[in-house]
Short mmCIF file of C-alpha atoms and ligand atoms in Angstrom, two decimals:
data_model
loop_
_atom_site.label_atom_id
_atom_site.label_comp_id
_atom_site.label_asym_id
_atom_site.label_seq_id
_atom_site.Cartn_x
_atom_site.Cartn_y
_atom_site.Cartn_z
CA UNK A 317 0.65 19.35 10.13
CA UNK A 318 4.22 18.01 9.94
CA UNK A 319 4.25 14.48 9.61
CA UNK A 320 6.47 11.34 10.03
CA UNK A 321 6.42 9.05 6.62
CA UNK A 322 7.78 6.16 7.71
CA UNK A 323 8.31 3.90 4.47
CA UNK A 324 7.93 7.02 2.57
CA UNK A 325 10.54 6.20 0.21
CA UNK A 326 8.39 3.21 -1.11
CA UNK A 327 5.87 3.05 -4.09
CA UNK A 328 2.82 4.46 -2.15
CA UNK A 329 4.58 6.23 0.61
CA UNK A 330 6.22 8.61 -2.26
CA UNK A 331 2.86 9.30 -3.89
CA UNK A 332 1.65 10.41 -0.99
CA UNK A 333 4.17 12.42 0.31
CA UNK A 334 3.84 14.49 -2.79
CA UNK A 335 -0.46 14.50 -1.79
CA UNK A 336 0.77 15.62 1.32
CA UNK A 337 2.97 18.41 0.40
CA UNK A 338 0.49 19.32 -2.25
CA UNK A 339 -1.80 19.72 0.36
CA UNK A 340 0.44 22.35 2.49
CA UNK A 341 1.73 19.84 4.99
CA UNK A 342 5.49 19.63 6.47
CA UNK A 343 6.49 15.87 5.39
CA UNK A 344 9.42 14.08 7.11
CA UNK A 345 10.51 10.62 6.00
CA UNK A 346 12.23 7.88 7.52
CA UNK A 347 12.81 4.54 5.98
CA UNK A 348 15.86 2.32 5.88
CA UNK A 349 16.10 2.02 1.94
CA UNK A 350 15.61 -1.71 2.57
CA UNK A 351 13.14 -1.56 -0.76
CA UNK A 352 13.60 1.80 -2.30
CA UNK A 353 15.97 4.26 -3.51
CA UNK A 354 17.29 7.66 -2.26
CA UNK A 355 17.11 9.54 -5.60
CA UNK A 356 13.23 9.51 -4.69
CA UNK A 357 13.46 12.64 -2.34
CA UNK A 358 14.45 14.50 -5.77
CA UNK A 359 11.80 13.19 -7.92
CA UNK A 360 9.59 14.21 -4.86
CA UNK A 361 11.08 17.66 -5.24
CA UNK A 362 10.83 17.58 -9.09
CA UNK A 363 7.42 17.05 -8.64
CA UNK A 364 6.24 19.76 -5.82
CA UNK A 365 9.27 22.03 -5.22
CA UNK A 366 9.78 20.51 -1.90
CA UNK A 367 12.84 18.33 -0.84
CA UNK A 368 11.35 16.44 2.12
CA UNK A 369 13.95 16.05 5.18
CA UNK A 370 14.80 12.44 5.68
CA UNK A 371 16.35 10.36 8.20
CA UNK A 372 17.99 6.30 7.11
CA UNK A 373 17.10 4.96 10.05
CA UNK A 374 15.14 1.43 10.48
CA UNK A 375 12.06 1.23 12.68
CA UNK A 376 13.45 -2.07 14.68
CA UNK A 377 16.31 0.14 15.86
CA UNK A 378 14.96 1.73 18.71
CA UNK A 379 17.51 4.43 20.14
CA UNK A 380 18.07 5.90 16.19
CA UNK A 381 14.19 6.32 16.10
CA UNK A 382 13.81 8.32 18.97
CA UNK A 383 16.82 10.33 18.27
CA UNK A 384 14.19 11.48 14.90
CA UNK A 385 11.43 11.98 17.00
CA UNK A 386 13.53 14.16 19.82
CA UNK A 387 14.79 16.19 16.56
CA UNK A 388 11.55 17.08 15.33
CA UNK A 389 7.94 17.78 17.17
CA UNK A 390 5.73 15.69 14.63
CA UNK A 391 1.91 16.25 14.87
CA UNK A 392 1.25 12.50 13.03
CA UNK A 393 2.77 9.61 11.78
CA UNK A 394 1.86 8.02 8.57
CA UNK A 395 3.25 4.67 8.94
CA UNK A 396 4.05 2.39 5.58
CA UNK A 397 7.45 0.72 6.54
CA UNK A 398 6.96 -2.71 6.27
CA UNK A 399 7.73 -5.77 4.22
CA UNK A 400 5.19 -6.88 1.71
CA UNK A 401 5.97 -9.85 -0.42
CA UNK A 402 3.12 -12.77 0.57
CA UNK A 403 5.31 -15.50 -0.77
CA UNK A 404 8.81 -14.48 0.97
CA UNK A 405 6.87 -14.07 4.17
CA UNK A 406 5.94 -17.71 4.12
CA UNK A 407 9.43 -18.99 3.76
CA UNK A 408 10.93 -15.99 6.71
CA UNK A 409 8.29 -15.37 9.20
CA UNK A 410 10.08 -14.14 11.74
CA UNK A 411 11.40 -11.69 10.41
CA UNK A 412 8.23 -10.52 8.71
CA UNK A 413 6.97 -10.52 12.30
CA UNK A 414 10.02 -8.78 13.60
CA UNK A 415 10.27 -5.95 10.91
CA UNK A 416 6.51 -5.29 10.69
CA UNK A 417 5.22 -5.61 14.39
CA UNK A 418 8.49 -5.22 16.38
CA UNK A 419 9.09 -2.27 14.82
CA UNK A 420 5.85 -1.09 14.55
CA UNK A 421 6.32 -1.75 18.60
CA UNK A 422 8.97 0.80 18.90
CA UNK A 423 7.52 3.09 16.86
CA UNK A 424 3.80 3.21 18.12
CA UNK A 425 5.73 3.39 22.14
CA UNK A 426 7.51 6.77 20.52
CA UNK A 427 4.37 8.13 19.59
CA UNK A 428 3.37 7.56 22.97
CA UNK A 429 6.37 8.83 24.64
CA UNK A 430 6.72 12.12 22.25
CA UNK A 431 2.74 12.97 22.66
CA UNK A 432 2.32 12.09 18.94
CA UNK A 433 -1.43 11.28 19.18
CA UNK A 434 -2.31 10.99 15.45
CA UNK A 435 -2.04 7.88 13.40
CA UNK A 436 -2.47 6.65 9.51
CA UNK A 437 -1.39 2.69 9.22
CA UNK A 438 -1.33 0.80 5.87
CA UNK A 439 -3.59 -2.24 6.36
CA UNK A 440 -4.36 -4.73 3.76
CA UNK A 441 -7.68 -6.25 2.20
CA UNK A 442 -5.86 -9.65 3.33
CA UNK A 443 -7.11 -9.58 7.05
CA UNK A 444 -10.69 -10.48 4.94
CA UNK A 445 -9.26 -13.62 3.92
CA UNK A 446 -11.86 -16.14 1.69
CA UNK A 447 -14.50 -15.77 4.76
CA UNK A 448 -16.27 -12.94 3.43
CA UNK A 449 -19.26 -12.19 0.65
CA UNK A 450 -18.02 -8.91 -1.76
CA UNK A 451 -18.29 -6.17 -1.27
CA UNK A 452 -15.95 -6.76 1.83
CA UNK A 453 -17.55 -4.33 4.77
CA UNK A 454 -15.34 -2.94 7.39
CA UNK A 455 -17.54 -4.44 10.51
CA UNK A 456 -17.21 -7.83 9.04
CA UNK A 457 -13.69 -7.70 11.19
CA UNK A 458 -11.29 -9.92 10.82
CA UNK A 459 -11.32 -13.35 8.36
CA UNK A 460 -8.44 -16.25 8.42
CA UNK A 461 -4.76 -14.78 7.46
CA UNK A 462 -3.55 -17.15 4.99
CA UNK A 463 0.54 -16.13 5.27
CA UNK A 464 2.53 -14.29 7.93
CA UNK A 465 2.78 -11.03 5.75
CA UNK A 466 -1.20 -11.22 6.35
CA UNK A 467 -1.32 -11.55 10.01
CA UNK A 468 1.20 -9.18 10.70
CA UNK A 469 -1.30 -6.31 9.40
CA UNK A 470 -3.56 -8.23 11.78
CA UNK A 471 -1.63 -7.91 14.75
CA UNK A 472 -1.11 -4.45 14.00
CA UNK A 473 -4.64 -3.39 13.56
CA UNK A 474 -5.10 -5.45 16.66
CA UNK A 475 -2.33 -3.22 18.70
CA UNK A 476 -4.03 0.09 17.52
CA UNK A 477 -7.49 -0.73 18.46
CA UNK A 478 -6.40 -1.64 21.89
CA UNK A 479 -4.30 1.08 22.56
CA UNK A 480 -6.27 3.76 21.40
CA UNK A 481 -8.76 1.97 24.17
CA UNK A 482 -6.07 2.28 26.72
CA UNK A 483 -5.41 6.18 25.50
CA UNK A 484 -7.63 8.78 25.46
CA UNK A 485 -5.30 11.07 23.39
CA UNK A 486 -4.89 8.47 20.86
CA UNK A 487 -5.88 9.05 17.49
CA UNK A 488 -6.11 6.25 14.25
CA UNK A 489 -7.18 5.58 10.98
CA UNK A 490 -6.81 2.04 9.82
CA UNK A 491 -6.69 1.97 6.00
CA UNK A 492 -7.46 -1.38 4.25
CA UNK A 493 -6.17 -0.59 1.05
CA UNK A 494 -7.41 -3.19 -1.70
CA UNK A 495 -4.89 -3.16 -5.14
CA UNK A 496 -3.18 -0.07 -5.46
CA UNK A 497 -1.33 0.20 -9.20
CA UNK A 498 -0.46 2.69 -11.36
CA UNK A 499 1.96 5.57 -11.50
CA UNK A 500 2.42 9.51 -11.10
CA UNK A 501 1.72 11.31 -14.20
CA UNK A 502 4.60 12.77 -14.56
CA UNK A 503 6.74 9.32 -14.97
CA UNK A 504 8.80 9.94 -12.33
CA UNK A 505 7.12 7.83 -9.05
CA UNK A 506 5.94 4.14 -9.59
CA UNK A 507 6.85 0.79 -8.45
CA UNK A 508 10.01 -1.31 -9.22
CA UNK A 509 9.87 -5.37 -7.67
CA UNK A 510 12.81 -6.78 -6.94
CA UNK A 511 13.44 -9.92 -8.91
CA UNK A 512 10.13 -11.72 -10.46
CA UNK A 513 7.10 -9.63 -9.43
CA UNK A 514 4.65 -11.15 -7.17
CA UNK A 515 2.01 -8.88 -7.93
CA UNK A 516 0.08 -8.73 -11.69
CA UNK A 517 0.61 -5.19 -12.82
CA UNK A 518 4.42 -5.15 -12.41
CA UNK A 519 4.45 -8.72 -13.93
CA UNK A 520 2.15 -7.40 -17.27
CA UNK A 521 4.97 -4.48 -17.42
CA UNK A 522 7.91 -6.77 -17.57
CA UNK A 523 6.27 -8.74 -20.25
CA UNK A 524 5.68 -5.57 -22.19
CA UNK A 525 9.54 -4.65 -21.61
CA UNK A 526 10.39 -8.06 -22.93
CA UNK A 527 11.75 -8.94 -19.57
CA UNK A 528 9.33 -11.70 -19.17
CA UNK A 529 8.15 -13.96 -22.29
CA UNK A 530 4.44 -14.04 -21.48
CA UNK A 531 1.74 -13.53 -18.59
CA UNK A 532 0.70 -16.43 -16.45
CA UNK A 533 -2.82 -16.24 -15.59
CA UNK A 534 -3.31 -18.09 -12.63
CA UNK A 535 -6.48 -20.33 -12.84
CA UNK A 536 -9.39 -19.40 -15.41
CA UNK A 537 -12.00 -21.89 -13.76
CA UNK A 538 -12.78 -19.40 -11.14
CA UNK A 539 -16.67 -18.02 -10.28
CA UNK A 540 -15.63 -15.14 -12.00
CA UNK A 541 -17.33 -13.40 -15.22
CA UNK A 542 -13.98 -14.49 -17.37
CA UNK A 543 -12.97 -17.58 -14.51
CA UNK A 544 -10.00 -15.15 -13.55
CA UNK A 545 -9.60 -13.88 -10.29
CA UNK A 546 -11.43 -10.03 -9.72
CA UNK A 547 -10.16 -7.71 -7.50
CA UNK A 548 -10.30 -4.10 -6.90
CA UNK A 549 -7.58 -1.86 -8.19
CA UNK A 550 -6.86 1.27 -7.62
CA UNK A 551 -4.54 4.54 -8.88
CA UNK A 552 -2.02 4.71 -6.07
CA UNK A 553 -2.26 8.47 -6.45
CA UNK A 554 -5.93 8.32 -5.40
CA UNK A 555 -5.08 6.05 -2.64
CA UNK A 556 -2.52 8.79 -1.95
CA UNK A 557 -5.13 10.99 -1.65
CA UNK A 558 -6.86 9.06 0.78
CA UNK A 559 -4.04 9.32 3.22
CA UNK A 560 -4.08 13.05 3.17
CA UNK A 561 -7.74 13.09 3.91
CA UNK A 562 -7.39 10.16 6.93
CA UNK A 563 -4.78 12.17 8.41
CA UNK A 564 -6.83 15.06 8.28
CA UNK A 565 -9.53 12.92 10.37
CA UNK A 566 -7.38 11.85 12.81
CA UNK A 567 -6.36 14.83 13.91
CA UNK A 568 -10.36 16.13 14.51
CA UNK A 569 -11.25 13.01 15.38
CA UNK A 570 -10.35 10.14 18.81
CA UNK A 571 -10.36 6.87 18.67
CA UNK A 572 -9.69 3.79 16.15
CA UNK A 573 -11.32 3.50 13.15
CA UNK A 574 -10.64 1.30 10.12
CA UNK A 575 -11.95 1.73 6.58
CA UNK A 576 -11.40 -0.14 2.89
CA UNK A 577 -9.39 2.47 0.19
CA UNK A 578 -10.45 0.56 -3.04
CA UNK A 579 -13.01 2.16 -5.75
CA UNK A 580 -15.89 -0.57 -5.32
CA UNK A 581 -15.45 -2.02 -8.52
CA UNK A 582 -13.94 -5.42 -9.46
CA UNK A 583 -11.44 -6.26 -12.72
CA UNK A 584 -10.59 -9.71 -13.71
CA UNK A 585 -6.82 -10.10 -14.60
CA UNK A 586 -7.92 -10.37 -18.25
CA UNK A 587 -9.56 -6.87 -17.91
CA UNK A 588 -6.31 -5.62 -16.98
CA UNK A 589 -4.32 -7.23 -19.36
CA UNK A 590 -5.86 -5.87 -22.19
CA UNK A 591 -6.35 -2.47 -20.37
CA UNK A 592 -2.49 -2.58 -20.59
CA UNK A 593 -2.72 -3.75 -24.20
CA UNK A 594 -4.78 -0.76 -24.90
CA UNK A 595 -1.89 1.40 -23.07
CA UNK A 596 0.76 0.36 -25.10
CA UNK A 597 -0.78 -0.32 -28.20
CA UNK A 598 -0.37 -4.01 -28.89
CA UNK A 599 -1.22 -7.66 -27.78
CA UNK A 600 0.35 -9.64 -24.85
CA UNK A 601 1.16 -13.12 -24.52
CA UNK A 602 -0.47 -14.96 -22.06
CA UNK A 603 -0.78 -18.86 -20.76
CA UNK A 604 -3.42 -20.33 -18.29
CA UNK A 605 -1.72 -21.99 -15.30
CA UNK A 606 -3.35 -23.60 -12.64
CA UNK A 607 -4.63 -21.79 -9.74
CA UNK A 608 -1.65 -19.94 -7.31
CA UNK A 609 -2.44 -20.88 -3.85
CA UNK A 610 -3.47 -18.92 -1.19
CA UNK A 611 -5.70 -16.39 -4.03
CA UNK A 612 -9.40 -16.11 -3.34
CA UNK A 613 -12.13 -15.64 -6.90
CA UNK A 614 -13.05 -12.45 -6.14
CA UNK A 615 -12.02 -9.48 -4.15
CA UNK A 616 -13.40 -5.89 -3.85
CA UNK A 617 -14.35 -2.92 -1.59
CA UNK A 618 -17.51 -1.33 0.11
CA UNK A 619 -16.25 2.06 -0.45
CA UNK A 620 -19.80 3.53 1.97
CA UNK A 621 -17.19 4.54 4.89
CA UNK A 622 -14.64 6.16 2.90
CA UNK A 623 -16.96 8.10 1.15
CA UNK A 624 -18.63 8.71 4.40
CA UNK A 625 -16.08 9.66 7.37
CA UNK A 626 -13.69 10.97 4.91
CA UNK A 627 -15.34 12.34 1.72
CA UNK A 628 -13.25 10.00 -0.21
CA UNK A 629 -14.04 8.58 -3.70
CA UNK A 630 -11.39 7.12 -6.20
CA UNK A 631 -11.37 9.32 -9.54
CA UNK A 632 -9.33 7.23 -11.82
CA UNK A 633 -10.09 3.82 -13.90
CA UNK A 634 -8.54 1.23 -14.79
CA UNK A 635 -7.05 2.84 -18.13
CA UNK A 636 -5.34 5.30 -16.68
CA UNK A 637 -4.16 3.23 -14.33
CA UNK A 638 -2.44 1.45 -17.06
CA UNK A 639 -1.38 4.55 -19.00
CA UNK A 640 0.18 6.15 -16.44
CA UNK A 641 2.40 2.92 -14.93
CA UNK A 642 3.12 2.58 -19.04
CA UNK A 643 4.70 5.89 -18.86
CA UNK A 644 6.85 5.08 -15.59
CA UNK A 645 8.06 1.32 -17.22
CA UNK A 646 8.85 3.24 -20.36
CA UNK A 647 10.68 6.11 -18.25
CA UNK A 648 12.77 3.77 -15.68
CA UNK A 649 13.41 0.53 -18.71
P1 LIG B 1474 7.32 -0.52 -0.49
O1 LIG B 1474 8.18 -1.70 -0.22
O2 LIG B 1474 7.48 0.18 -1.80
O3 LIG B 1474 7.49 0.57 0.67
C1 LIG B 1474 7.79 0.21 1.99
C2 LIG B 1474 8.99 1.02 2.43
O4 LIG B 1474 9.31 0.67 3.79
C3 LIG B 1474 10.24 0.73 1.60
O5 LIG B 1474 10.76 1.96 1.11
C4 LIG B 1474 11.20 0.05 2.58
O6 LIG B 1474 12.55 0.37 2.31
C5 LIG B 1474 10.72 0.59 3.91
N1 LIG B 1474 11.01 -0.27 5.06
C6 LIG B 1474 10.77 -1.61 5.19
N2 LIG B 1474 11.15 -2.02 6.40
C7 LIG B 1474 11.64 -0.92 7.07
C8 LIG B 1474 12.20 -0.71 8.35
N3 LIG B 1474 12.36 -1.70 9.21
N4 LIG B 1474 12.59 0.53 8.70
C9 LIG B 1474 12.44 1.57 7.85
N5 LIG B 1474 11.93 1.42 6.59
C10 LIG B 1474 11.54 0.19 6.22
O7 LIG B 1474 5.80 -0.97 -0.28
P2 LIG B 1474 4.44 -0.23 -0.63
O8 LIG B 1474 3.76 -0.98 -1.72
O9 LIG B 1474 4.67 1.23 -0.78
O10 LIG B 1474 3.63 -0.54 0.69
C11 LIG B 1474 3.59 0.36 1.79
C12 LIG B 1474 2.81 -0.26 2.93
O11 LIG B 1474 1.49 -0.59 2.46
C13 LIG B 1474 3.40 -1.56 3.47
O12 LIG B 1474 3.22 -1.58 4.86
C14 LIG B 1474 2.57 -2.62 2.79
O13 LIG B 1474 2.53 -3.80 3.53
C15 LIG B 1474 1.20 -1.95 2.73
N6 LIG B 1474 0.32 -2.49 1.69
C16 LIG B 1474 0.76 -2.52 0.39
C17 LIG B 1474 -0.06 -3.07 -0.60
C18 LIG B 1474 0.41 -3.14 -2.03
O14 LIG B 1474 -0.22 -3.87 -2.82
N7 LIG B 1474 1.47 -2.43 -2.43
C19 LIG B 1474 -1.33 -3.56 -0.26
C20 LIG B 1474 -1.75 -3.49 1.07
C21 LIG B 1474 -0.91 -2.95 2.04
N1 LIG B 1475 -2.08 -12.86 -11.03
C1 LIG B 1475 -1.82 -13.59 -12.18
N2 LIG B 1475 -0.52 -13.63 -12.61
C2 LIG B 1475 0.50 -13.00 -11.96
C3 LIG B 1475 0.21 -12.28 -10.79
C4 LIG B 1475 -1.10 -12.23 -10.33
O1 LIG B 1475 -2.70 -14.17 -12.79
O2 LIG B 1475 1.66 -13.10 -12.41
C5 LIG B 1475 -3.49 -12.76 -10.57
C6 LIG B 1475 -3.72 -13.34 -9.17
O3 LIG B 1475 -3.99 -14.72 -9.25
C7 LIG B 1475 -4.92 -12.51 -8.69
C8 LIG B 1475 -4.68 -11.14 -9.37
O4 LIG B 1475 -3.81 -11.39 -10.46
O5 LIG B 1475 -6.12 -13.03 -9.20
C9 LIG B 1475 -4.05 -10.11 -8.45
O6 LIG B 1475 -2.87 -10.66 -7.87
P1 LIG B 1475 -1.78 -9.74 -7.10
O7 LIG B 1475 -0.67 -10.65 -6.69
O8 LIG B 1475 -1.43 -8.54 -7.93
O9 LIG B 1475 -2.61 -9.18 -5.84
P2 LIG B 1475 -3.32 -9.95 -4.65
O10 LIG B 1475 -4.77 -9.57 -4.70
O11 LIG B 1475 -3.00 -11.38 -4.63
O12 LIG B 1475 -2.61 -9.30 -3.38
C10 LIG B 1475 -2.34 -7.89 -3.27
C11 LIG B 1475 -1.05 -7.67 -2.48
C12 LIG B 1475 -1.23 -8.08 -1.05
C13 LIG B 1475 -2.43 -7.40 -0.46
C14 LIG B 1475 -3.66 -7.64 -1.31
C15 LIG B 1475 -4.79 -6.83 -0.78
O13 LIG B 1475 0.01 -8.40 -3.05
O14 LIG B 1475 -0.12 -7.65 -0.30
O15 LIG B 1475 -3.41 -7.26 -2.66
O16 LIG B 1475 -5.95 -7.11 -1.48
F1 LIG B 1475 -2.65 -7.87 0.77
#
């Protein structure tokens, strides 16, 4: 198939264009280097042989996106370009709601236009909110959004659902991905944060680097096995994976349907701390903070649907999770 990556210069829009490409599709990428760097499309090709084409456009502007899809006669989109940072979203809604469903707008109106029938959309665990009993199921729907960066993937699952009602043609696969970490093997594709990471596996690497003087756990009084928060992580190459095999579906398949990309099983934030320790060979300072707000205890998949419609099942644990974004942080100091 050739498919439009939007976002495909990011940390799990890379991985999976090399699990594309690997799989003998034509890969295209757009993405306005908002969050990601252009030296990507040759660790892609280090990787797999294959320098993707690749446009620097942004999704909000309208005319430069359709000049892409005149230029090329995609089969599918895989759509990732969005921003992600729960905090920042807080503080500049709109234009977390301008960026990730105003362009999203323009780009799902393309697909409409050019007869681009097949979708893949990066969804979020976060439309569960705290409502929920693990393992969270796909037909529980929708729970309370607790930020903006939340409800946008809300409002976009809600747009796909209803037009793929109002389109016969139309063609979706929702995926609520739970916590993708981790690295390619080779060292080459992983993910750098801006400024002071957000998320716990970045922030364990920069205390390892000696960026950051020590891990703070936040909250250790939580219903939890440890009383740190669980959730479900995954290798981003096997959530990678999972995008090659949704896209697949969507093409044999009409219709909306979501489903969870997480491996079913829960780590505390201790567990991964000292799965990193075990990476790298040594001990990591850490302090107990209180509780950040806006988490939840506990947080992980019902993988039944994956595994189901798309024959999906995460291979790799949490150690090589670690090992492998040890090797990037050591490659990319
Ligand atoms: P990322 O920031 O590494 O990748 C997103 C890419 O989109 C970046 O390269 C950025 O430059 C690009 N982009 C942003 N706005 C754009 C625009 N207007 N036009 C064109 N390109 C634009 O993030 P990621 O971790 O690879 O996440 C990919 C997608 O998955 C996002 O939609 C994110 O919300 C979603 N998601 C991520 C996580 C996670 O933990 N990483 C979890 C759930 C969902
Ligand atoms: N944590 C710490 N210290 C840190 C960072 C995180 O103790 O410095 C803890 C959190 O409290 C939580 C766990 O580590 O218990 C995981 O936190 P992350 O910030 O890595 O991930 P979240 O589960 O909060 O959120 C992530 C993404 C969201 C996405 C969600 C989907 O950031 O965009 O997964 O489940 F929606």
């Amino acid at each position: 198939m050739k498919i439009l990556v939007t976002g495909g210069t990011g940390f799990i829009g890379s991985h999976t264009c090399v699990e594309l490409i690997n799989a003998g599709h034509e890969v295209v990428i757009l993405d306005n280097l908002y969050n990601s760097k252009i030296d990507v499309l040759d660790k892609i090709k280090a990787i797999t042989g294959i320098k993707p084409k690749f446009y620097q456009v942004d999704i909000k502007d309208y005319n430069e996106l359709e000049k892409v899809f005149g230029e090329n006669n995609f089969e599918a989109v895989i759509h990732f370009a969005g921003y992600k940072a729960v905090g920042e979203s807080v503080s500049i809604p709109l234009d977390y709601y301008d960026n990730n469903v105003g362009g999203s707008i323009n780009l799902y109106r393309l697909m409409k236009k050019y007869s681009v029938d097949n979708l893949v959309f990066s969804s979020s665990a976060t439309v569960y909110g705290d409502n929920f009993e693990v393992p969270f199921k796909e037909e529980y729907g929708y729970g309370n959004t607790t930020n903006p960066y939340g409800t946008t993937k809300l409002v976009n699952e809600m747009i796909i659902n209803d037009n793929c009602k109002a389109n016969e043609k139309a063609s979706a696969v929702i995926l609520r991905y739970f916590n993708p970490i981790g690295a390619h093997e080779s060292g080459l594709l992983g993910e750098i944060p801006n400024g002071i990471p957000n998320n716990l596996l970045p922030y364990v690497a920069q205390v390892e680097t000696g960026i950051r003087e020590y891990l703070r756990v936040f909250g250790d009084d939580y219903d939890t096995p440890d009383g740190t928060g669980v959730r479900d992580y995954i290798h981003v190459v096997d959530l990678a994976k999972a995008h090659v095999l949704a896209i697949e579906y969507a093409q044999k398949h009409k219709g909306a349907q979501t489903i969870n990309v997480g491996t079913g099983n829960g780590y505390s934030v201790l567990d991964v701390l000292h799965a990193y320790e075990k990476a790298c060979g040594r001990k990591l300072e850490y302090k107990i903070m209180e509780r950040r707000p806006g988490d939840i205890a506990t947080s992980y998949a019902d993988v039944s649907k994956a595994e189901r419609l798309l024959g999906f099942k995460a291979k790799y644990d949490i150690d090589k999770m670690c090992e492998d974004s040890y090797r990037f942080y050591q490659n990319n100091k």
